[in-house]
Amino acid sequence: MGTGWRAATTTALYGPTGFFVAGTGPAAHFRTSVHASPVFGGALLRLVERVDAALGHPGRLDVVDVGAGRGELLTTLAQLAVRAADRGGPARRAVAPRNTATDDHSTGGGGRVPPLVDRLRLTAVEVAPRPVGLSPAVDWRDRVPDGITGLLLATEWLDNVPLDVAVATDDGWRTVLVDPAGVESVGGPVDPADADWLATWWPASPGGRAEIGRTRDVAWATAVRAVDRGLALAVDYGHLRSGRPFDGTLTGYRAGRQVPPVPDGSCDLTAHVAVDAVGVAGSAVAGTPYTLLRQREALRALGADGGRPPLALATTDPAGYVRALAAASAVTELTDPAGLGGHWWLLQPVGIPAPPLAPAVSAPSPAP
Ligand SMILES: C[S@@+](CC[C@H](N)C(=O)[O-])C[C@H]1O[C@@H](n2cnc3c(N)ncnc32)[C@H](O)[C@@H]1O
């Protein structure tokens, strides 16, 4: 027998001894954009600056990272914000320790706007406990806080939101069951809400599998609802209705290797995201269109172009040349169309215009 994949994954990843709760953390098992290089954080800091400007430089600017791993991205953002401040950029001085930034989301009226770094409020949302030694500048919570003004981020979160799997049979969609050893069997018909989702979002091919993304739609809509004004950004593996994978994408990762998906808590369990369905769900909450683009386009629009530094720099500033060379090779990894560069960026503005990542922005998919 067995249970549906959604229940099995929930226990395996998020139960008391679950892979993400009790384990060593995502970075020990697979490499995300966040781990690849601070270049990713640098591009996101530029996005934060754009959101800050679009919001009119509020007294407190939230950056909330949902599914924050061990807080790596927020740690990088805090460091880069301080470094930018030291160089005299929009972020100046130290990131405010939690609870010391003002709670005032209003703009500063006609007076001088305090620097970004003094207004940043960084919040990690994670099911795993707060890591020892994490910067006090980062607040740590197990739920998305309400009333966000700023940027809500979710990098490789949605692909870990548990979902059920179905197989298309002569009798219609049937639930795939799985036992703790990962052995699958075919169960009864999918429940009516899942059948509706499949009818809308996943064309049936005889014998094909579908990963029922309804739970991701709900998770994303709930996160977007927490944003009062600003931008919600999801970065993830994904696909569109026009190109759903015949066999699905559910897989496991352990210690840097792809492994069969076994829901016993020993490995990550992940499936690519139906990003258009998620986009429509968030858009319905925000009341504004979403935008989808590929990571390589987004990073280029945010100034991470991957160009090699001029050779002359090697003579005038050898250390700077080596740093620039390392950054260029990191950008190559982050923008590789067959790897991280193929990730989708789903941008959902709330109460502000879409951030200007044009001309790379692709037209939003219409709701079906
Ligand atoms: C693949 S990791 C990504 C970590 C990090 N964002 C990165 O890009 O490296 C997914 C993370 O999401 C967390 N997560 C999943 N569902 C969550 C939820 N509902 N609330 C908070 N954290 C969640 C997991 O614990 C895990 O640390």
Coordinates of N, CA, C and O in Angstrom, one line a residue, residues 71-162:
G71 N 20.0 30.6 6.4 CA 20.1 32.0 6.4 C 21.3 32.6 5.6 O 21.7 33.7 5.7
E72 N 21.7 31.7 4.7 CA 22.9 32.1 3.9 C 22.7 33.4 3.0 O 23.5 34.3 3.0
L73 N 21.5 33.4 2.4 CA 21.2 34.6 1.5 C 21.1 35.9 2.3 O 21.7 36.9 1.9
L74 N 20.4 35.8 3.4 CA 20.3 37.1 4.2 C 21.6 37.5 4.8 O 21.9 38.7 4.9
T75 N 22.4 36.5 5.2 CA 23.8 36.8 5.7 C 24.5 37.6 4.6 O 25.2 38.6 4.9
T76 N 24.5 37.0 3.4 CA 25.2 37.7 2.3 C 24.6 39.1 2.0 O 25.4 40.0 1.9
L77 N 23.3 39.2 2.0 CA 22.7 40.5 1.8 C 23.2 41.5 2.8 O 23.5 42.7 2.5
A78 N 23.2 41.1 4.1 CA 23.6 42.0 5.2 C 25.0 42.4 5.0 O 25.3 43.6 5.1
Q79 N 25.9 41.5 4.6 CA 27.3 41.9 4.4 C 27.5 42.8 3.2 O 28.2 43.8 3.3
L80 N 26.8 42.5 2.1 CA 26.9 43.3 0.9 C 26.3 44.7 1.2 O 26.8 45.7 0.6
A81 N 25.2 44.8 1.9 CA 24.6 46.1 2.2 C 25.6 47.0 3.0 O 25.8 48.2 2.7
V82 N 26.3 46.3 4.0 CA 27.3 47.1 4.7 C 28.5 47.5 3.8 O 28.9 48.7 3.9
R83 N 28.9 46.6 3.0 CA 30.0 46.9 2.1 C 29.6 48.0 1.1 O 30.4 49.0 0.9
A84 N 28.4 48.0 0.6 CA 27.9 49.0 -0.3 C 27.9 50.4 0.5 O 28.2 51.4 -0.1
A85 N 27.5 50.3 1.7 CA 27.5 51.5 2.6 C 28.9 52.1 2.7 O 29.0 53.3 2.6
D86 N 29.8 51.2 2.9 CA 31.2 51.7 3.1 C 31.7 52.4 1.9 O 32.6 53.2 1.9
R87 N 31.2 51.9 0.7 CA 31.6 52.5 -0.5 C 30.8 53.8 -0.8 O 31.0 54.4 -1.8
G88 N 29.8 54.1 0.1 CA 29.0 55.3 -0.1 C 27.8 55.1 -1.0 O 27.3 56.1 -1.5
G89 N 27.4 53.8 -1.2 CA 26.2 53.6 -2.1 C 24.9 53.9 -1.3 O 25.0 54.5 -0.2
P90 N 23.8 53.4 -1.8 CA 22.5 53.7 -1.1 C 22.4 53.1 0.3 O 21.7 53.6 1.1
A91 N 23.1 52.0 0.5 CA 23.1 51.4 1.8 C 24.4 51.9 2.5 O 25.5 51.8 2.1
R92 N 24.2 52.5 3.7 CA 25.3 53.0 4.5 C 25.3 52.6 5.9 O 24.2 52.3 6.5
R93 N 26.4 52.5 6.6 CA 26.5 52.0 8.0 C 26.1 50.6 8.2 O 26.1 49.8 7.3
A94 N 25.8 50.2 9.4 CA 25.5 48.8 9.8 C 24.1 48.4 9.6 O 23.2 49.3 9.8
V95 N 23.8 47.2 9.2 CA 22.4 46.7 9.2 C 21.8 46.8 10.6 O 22.5 46.3 11.5
A96 N 20.6 47.3 10.7 CA 20.0 47.4 12.0 C 19.8 46.1 12.6 O 19.2 45.2 12.0
P97 N 20.3 45.8 13.9 CA 19.9 44.6 14.6 C 18.4 44.5 14.6 O 17.7 45.5 14.6
R98 N 17.9 43.2 14.7 CA 16.5 43.1 14.7 C 15.8 43.9 15.8 O 16.4 44.0 16.9
N99 N 14.7 44.3 15.5 CA 13.8 45.1 16.4 C 14.3 46.5 16.7 O 13.7 47.2 17.5
T100 N 15.5 46.9 16.1 CA 15.9 48.3 16.3 C 15.5 49.2 15.2 O 15.4 50.4 15.3
A101 N 15.3 48.5 14.0 CA 14.9 49.4 12.9 C 13.5 49.9 13.2 O 12.7 49.2 13.9
T102 N 13.1 51.0 12.7 CA 11.8 51.6 13.1 C 10.7 50.7 12.5 O 10.9 50.0 11.5
D103 N 9.6 50.7 13.2 CA 8.5 49.9 12.6 C 7.7 50.8 11.6 O 6.7 50.4 11.1
D104 N 8.2 52.0 11.4 CA 7.5 52.9 10.5 C 7.7 52.5 9.0 O 8.8 52.6 8.5
H105 N 6.6 52.2 8.4 CA 6.7 51.9 7.0 C 6.4 53.1 6.1 O 6.5 53.0 4.9
S106 N 6.1 54.2 6.7 CA 5.8 55.4 5.9 C 7.1 56.0 5.4 O 8.2 55.7 5.9
T107 N 7.0 56.8 4.4 CA 8.2 57.4 3.8 C 8.5 58.6 4.7 O 7.7 59.1 5.5
G108 N 9.7 59.1 4.5 CA 10.3 60.1 5.5 C 9.8 61.5 5.2 O 10.4 62.4 5.7
G109 N 8.7 61.7 4.5 CA 8.3 63.1 4.2 C 9.3 63.8 3.4 O 10.0 63.3 2.6
G110 N 9.5 65.1 3.7 CA 10.4 65.9 2.9 C 11.8 65.9 3.3 O 12.7 66.3 2.6
G111 N 12.1 65.3 4.5 CA 13.5 65.3 5.0 C 14.4 64.4 4.3 O 14.0 63.7 3.4
R112 N 15.6 64.3 4.8 CA 16.6 63.4 4.2 C 16.3 62.0 4.5 O 15.9 61.6 5.6
V113 N 16.4 61.1 3.5 CA 16.0 59.7 3.6 C 17.2 59.0 4.3 O 18.3 59.1 3.8
P114 N 16.9 58.3 5.4 CA 18.0 57.5 6.0 C 18.5 56.5 5.0 O 17.7 56.0 4.2
P115 N 19.8 56.1 5.1 CA 20.3 55.1 4.2 C 19.6 53.8 4.3 O 19.1 53.4 5.4
L116 N 19.6 53.1 3.2 CA 19.0 51.8 3.1 C 19.4 50.8 4.2 O 18.5 50.2 4.9
V117 N 20.7 50.8 4.5 CA 21.2 49.8 5.5 C 20.6 50.1 6.9 O 20.4 49.1 7.6
D118 N 20.2 51.3 7.1 CA 19.6 51.6 8.4 C 18.2 51.3 8.5 O 17.5 51.3 9.5
R119 N 17.6 51.0 7.3 CA 16.1 50.8 7.3 C 15.8 49.3 7.0 O 14.7 48.9 7.0
L120 N 16.9 48.5 6.7 CA 16.6 47.1 6.3 C 16.2 46.3 7.5 O 16.9 46.3 8.5
R121 N 15.2 45.5 7.3 CA 14.8 44.5 8.3 C 14.8 43.1 7.7 O 14.0 42.9 6.8
L122 N 15.7 42.3 8.1 CA 15.9 41.0 7.4 C 15.2 39.9 8.3 O 15.5 39.7 9.5
T123 N 14.4 39.1 7.6 CA 13.7 38.0 8.3 C 13.8 36.7 7.5 O 13.4 36.7 6.4
A124 N 14.3 35.7 8.2 CA 14.3 34.3 7.6 C 13.1 33.6 8.1 O 12.7 33.6 9.3
V125 N 12.4 32.9 7.2 CA 11.3 32.0 7.5 C 11.7 30.6 7.2 O 12.1 30.3 6.1
E126 N 11.8 29.8 8.3 CA 12.3 28.4 8.1 C 11.6 27.4 9.1 O 11.3 27.8 10.2
V127 N 11.5 26.2 8.6 CA 11.0 25.2 9.6 C 12.2 24.7 10.5 O 12.0 24.2 11.6
A128 N 13.4 24.8 10.0 CA 14.6 24.4 10.8 C 14.9 25.4 11.8 O 14.5 26.6 11.7
P129 N 15.5 25.0 12.9 CA 15.8 25.9 14.0 C 16.8 27.0 13.6 O 17.6 26.7 12.7
R130 N 16.8 28.1 14.3 CA 17.8 29.2 14.0 C 19.2 28.6 14.2 O 19.6 28.0 15.2
P131 N 20.1 28.8 13.2 CA 21.5 28.3 13.3 C 22.2 29.1 14.4 O 22.1 30.3 14.5
V132 N 23.1 28.4 15.1 CA 23.9 29.0 16.1 C 24.9 29.9 15.3 O 25.4 29.6 14.3
G133 N 25.0 31.1 15.9 CA 26.0 32.1 15.3 C 25.5 32.9 14.2 O 26.2 33.7 13.6
L134 N 24.2 32.8 13.9 CA 23.6 33.6 12.8 C 23.7 35.1 13.2 O 23.4 35.4 14.4
S135 N 23.9 36.0 12.3 CA 24.0 37.4 12.6 C 22.7 37.9 13.3 O 21.6 37.5 12.9
P136 N 22.9 38.7 14.4 CA 21.7 39.2 15.1 C 20.9 40.1 14.2 O 19.7 40.5 14.5
A137 N 21.4 40.5 13.0 CA 20.7 41.3 12.1 C 19.5 40.6 11.4 O 18.7 41.2 10.8
V138 N 19.6 39.2 11.6 CA 18.6 38.4 10.9 C 17.6 37.8 11.9 O 17.9 37.1 12.8
D139 N 16.3 38.2 11.8 CA 15.2 37.7 12.6 C 14.9 36.3 12.0 O 15.1 36.0 10.9
W140 N 14.4 35.4 12.9 CA 14.2 34.0 12.5 C 12.8 33.5 12.9 O 12.5 33.6 14.1
R141 N 12.0 33.1 12.0 CA 10.6 32.8 12.3 C 10.2 31.5 11.6 O 10.8 31.1 10.6
D142 N 9.1 30.9 12.1 CA 8.7 29.7 11.4 C 7.4 29.9 10.5 O 6.9 29.0 9.9
R143 N 7.0 31.2 10.5 CA 5.9 31.6 9.6 C 6.2 32.9 8.9 O 6.9 33.7 9.5
V144 N 5.6 33.1 7.8 CA 5.7 34.4 7.1 C 5.0 35.5 7.9 O 3.8 35.3 8.2
P145 N 5.7 36.5 8.3 CA 5.0 37.6 9.0 C 4.1 38.4 8.1 O 4.3 38.5 6.9
D146 N 3.1 38.9 8.7 CA 2.1 39.8 8.0 C 2.7 41.2 7.8 O 3.7 41.5 8.5
G147 N 2.1 42.0 6.9 CA 2.4 43.4 6.9 C 3.8 43.7 6.3 O 4.4 44.7 6.7
I148 N 4.2 42.9 5.3 CA 5.5 43.1 4.7 C 5.5 44.3 3.8 O 4.6 44.4 2.9
T149 N 6.5 45.2 3.9 CA 6.7 46.3 3.0 C 8.1 46.1 2.5 O 9.1 46.4 3.2
G150 N 8.3 45.7 1.3 CA 9.6 45.4 0.8 C 9.6 44.2 -0.2 O 8.7 44.1 -1.0
L151 N 10.6 43.3 0.0 CA 10.8 42.2 -0.9 C 10.6 40.9 -0.1 O 11.2 40.6 0.9
L152 N 9.7 40.0 -0.6 CA 9.6 38.7 -0.1 C 10.2 37.8 -1.1 O 9.9 37.8 -2.3
L153 N 11.2 37.0 -0.7 CA 12.0 36.1 -1.5 C 11.7 34.6 -1.3 O 11.5 34.3 -0.1
A154 N 11.7 33.8 -2.3 CA 11.6 32.4 -2.0 C 12.5 31.7 -3.1 O 12.0 31.5 -4.2
T155 N 13.7 31.4 -2.7 CA 14.6 30.8 -3.7 C 14.6 29.3 -3.4 O 15.0 28.8 -2.3
E156 N 14.2 28.5 -4.4 CA 14.1 27.0 -4.3 C 13.3 26.6 -3.0 O 13.7 25.7 -2.3
W157 N 12.3 27.3 -2.7 CA 11.3 26.9 -1.7 C 10.2 26.1 -2.3 O 9.9 25.0 -1.8
L158 N 9.5 26.6 -3.3 CA 8.3 26.0 -3.8 C 8.5 24.6 -4.3 O 7.6 23.7 -4.2
D159 N 9.7 24.3 -4.8 CA 10.0 22.9 -5.3 C 10.0 21.9 -4.2 O 9.9 20.7 -4.4
N160 N 10.1 22.4 -2.9 CA 10.1 21.5 -1.7 C 8.7 21.5 -1.0 O 8.6 21.0 0.1
V161 N 7.8 22.2 -1.6 CA 6.4 22.2 -1.0 C 5.8 20.9 -1.4 O 5.7 20.6 -2.6
P162 N 5.4 20.0 -0.5 CA 5.0 18.7 -0.8 C 3.7 18.7 -1.7 O 2.9 19.5 -1.6

